[in-house]
Amino acid sequence: MSEESSQILRIRREKLEALEARGIPAFAYRFDRSHRTDEAIAVFDDEEASEALTEKGEGAEVRVAGRILSWRGHGKSAFAHIEDGGGRIQLYFRLNVLGEEDFAALDLLDLGDWIGVRGPLFRTRTGEITVRVEEWTLLSKSLRPLPFGKEEVDEETGERVVHSGFSDQQTRYRQRYADLAVHPEIRESFRLRSRLITGLRRFLDERDFLEVETPILQPLYGGAAARPFVTHHNALDTRLYLRIADELYLKRLIVGGFERVYEIAKDFRNEGIDRSHNPEFTMLEFYQAFADYREMMELVEDLIRFVVEEVHGEPRLTYQGKPIDFEPSFRRLPFVEALNEKLGEDVQALSDADLLSRAERITGDSLEGENRGRLLDKVFGALVEPELIQPTFVIDYPVELSPLAKPHREDPRLTERFELFVAGRELANAFSELNDPIDQRARFEAQARLRAMGDEESHPVDDDYLRAMEYGMPPTGGVGIGVDRLAMLVADAASIRDVILFPTLRPEEG
RNA sequence: GAGCCGGUAGCUCAGCUGGCAGAGCAACGGACUUUUAAUCCGUAGGUCGUGGGUUCGAGACCCACCCGGCUCACCA
């Protein structure tokens, strides 16, 4: 059915015309509100408690405004609920209070309209605090019906039950405005996310980290293994990449003399989309001069504990039915030891061919042509990661996997690196940052060879970054934390799309 | 990329072995001055994802395609 012929849309337009014909503006400029709905309810509760109500049981006169959620007409009276940023409140309209003309014009209102009302508060026979409307003003006419479900409160559990709600996930993501408008709990999820990010900033600010902004448009991308988005600057006539990580610019700032820096910002990776990956996502990275990865591990423990407690009031939460405890210290699990234990032999002693055949057997994939590091990582991902439900630092990764990490001071085959896993998912990645420009160049060149062999995710050589290293970077610990994944934990969201307001979707037709 | 499931009214869904496209909510008209999933009476509303095919007849069966969800793979 075309939009033009939809009777549902046509009827609302006709009501708009009818309002205009009566001289009622459909789109107001402002409303002089005296209370949010929750404030109005608190005012009445106080008055009732201090016996300050009139003999008719009325409290203060309030002016409240909100979107009409429900309407129950009774001939010469009507009940409605409106909702604002503070919650909901019931309105009561009466013919003999409003007069014929004003009462009749209520017929031109719809669910979804924004109205403001003035009148005293009272408590209905059923006990609900309500505004006895003496005057109402249309603030904005809704010309398209919102997909409200019908709600009831379960007598036994006291829980809100929604009937025939808005549940098509694709439409909810596409029309997030409608999803938010009809689902208070979705608004609450995003409030949690905001509190989480505020908490991250507070923790770092209190420890003298400086918040900085580095380029999103970069002539060369790096700092992670991923395919980038490519764009073009017209005036410079040059290719630019959207960053895949903040890392290399933040470490340039450590070279410049800032001892502690952090950035919370979007990164972009031109890869698949699934429950834990969105092409643009929010990353926190922070770097601290004179620290190694061990010190950063302790800082990450404190940080995670702090923000979980900020959001939930305690350092524990339940994620998808699984209780998770963020009280330090988190378990430390060496990468190679974990693999050796699972496989019952020393993976580093295996020949390339043996490693390949074991990896293919374990993962069930054809892995011909993958390098040693990737093979180890695949096996680790298949055997160990899914079991890491409670917060666990996986430490000391093979050097092939970590081109930007310092070699392990006790075993040159490893690097001083950790990843934090929670609920079987990678949440953070960190290392003692490689500050030896000669070693760094050799690592880049090794990556370039992988690239020449067709590995599109290997790290490109960044000569400017090497120049910065040559000037001298102090020993530095660096951490990256996937903010969306942390938000998934605190909001108990199964999909990253549930913590991103406007997730990336295929464009709509037409 | 593979497998499974799905796309029918504004929303949520039903539609059997192929036989006049349905329900609830929302909407519209009417009754109702303390209701709250308000209630009661009545009305209207459809490119059944798209395109082919089979058939006297397709929402249903067959083929292709589009879109989505889930699982797996990919994403160190």
Coordinates of C-alpha atoms (C1' of nucleotides) in Angstrom, one line a residue, chain A residues 1 7-8 15 72-77 79 81 90 94 122 124-126 128 150-152 163-165 167-168 170 225 271 274-275 277 365 374 377-378 401 417 457 497 506, chain B residues 1 6-13 23-39 43-47 66-76:
Chain A
M1 CA 0.0 0.0 0.0
Q7 CA -6.1 5.7 5.5
I8 CA -4.2 5.7 8.8
K15 CA -7.3 15.9 12.0
R72 CA -9.5 5.9 27.7
G73 CA -12.6 7.9 26.6
H74 CA -15.8 7.7 28.7
G75 CA -18.2 10.0 26.9
K76 CA -18.2 13.1 29.0
S77 CA -14.8 12.3 30.6
F79 CA -8.3 9.3 31.1
H81 CA -1.3 8.8 30.3
Q90 CA -2.3 10.1 34.3
R94 CA -14.0 16.3 32.2
F122 CA -5.5 14.4 43.0
T124 CA -8.4 8.7 41.8
R125 CA -10.6 6.1 43.3
T126 CA -8.2 3.4 42.1
E128 CA -3.4 6.8 41.0
K150 CA -1.0 -2.3 25.2
E151 CA 0.2 -2.6 28.7
E152 CA -1.0 -4.2 31.9
H163 CA 0.8 -7.0 24.5
S164 CA 1.4 -6.9 20.7
G165 CA 4.3 -4.6 21.1
S167 CA 9.2 -6.4 18.1
D168 CA 10.5 -6.5 14.5
Q170 CA 15.2 -4.7 11.9
A225 CA 45.0 -6.2 12.3
E271 CA 34.7 -6.4 8.1
D274 CA 27.6 -10.0 13.8
R275 CA 26.4 -9.9 17.4
H277 CA 31.0 -6.6 15.7
D365 CA 38.8 -25.6 8.7
R374 CA 47.4 -17.3 13.3
D377 CA 45.4 -18.1 17.8
K378 CA 42.8 -20.2 15.9
L401 CA 50.6 -12.2 16.9
R417 CA 50.9 -8.7 26.2
E457 CA 45.1 -7.6 7.7
R497 CA 23.4 -3.6 18.1
R506 CA 22.1 -2.2 4.8
Chain B
rG1 C1' 30.2 -17.7 2.8
rG6 C1' 11.0 -16.3 8.6
rG7 C1' 8.7 -11.8 5.3
rU8 C1' 0.3 -11.8 5.2
rA9 C1' -3.6 -4.8 7.6
rG10 C1' -0.2 0.8 11.1
rC11 C1' 1.6 -3.1 15.2
rU12 C1' 1.5 -8.5 16.9
rC13 C1' 0.2 -12.8 14.5
rA23 C1' -8.1 -12.2 14.5
rG24 C1' -6.4 -9.0 18.6
rC25 C1' -4.6 -4.2 19.3
rA26 C1' -4.4 0.6 16.8
rA27 C1' -8.0 3.6 13.5
rC28 C1' -13.1 5.4 12.2
rG29 C1' -18.8 6.1 13.8
rG30 C1' -22.0 5.5 18.2
rA31 C1' -23.0 4.7 24.0
rC32 C1' -20.6 5.7 28.6
rU33 C1' -18.4 12.0 33.9
rU34 C1' -12.9 8.1 38.8
rU35 C1' -10.9 4.6 34.1
rU36 C1' -6.3 2.1 33.7
rA37 C1' -4.9 -4.3 28.5
rA38 C1' -11.6 0.4 30.3
rU39 C1' -16.2 -1.8 28.5
rU43 C1' -17.5 0.3 10.2
rA44 C1' -13.3 0.6 7.3
rG45 C1' -8.5 -1.1 6.3
rG46 C1' -4.4 -6.0 2.0
rU47 C1' 0.8 -5.4 -4.4
rC66 C1' 15.7 -9.7 -2.5
rC67 C1' 15.5 -8.7 2.7
rG68 C1' 15.9 -10.2 7.8
rG69 C1' 16.8 -13.4 12.3
rC70 C1' 19.4 -17.5 14.5
rU71 C1' 23.7 -21.0 14.4
rC72 C1' 28.5 -21.8 12.3
rA73 C1' 32.6 -19.6 9.6
rC74 C1' 35.2 -14.9 9.1
rC75 C1' 36.6 -10.7 12.3
rA76 C1' 44.4 -12.1 16.0

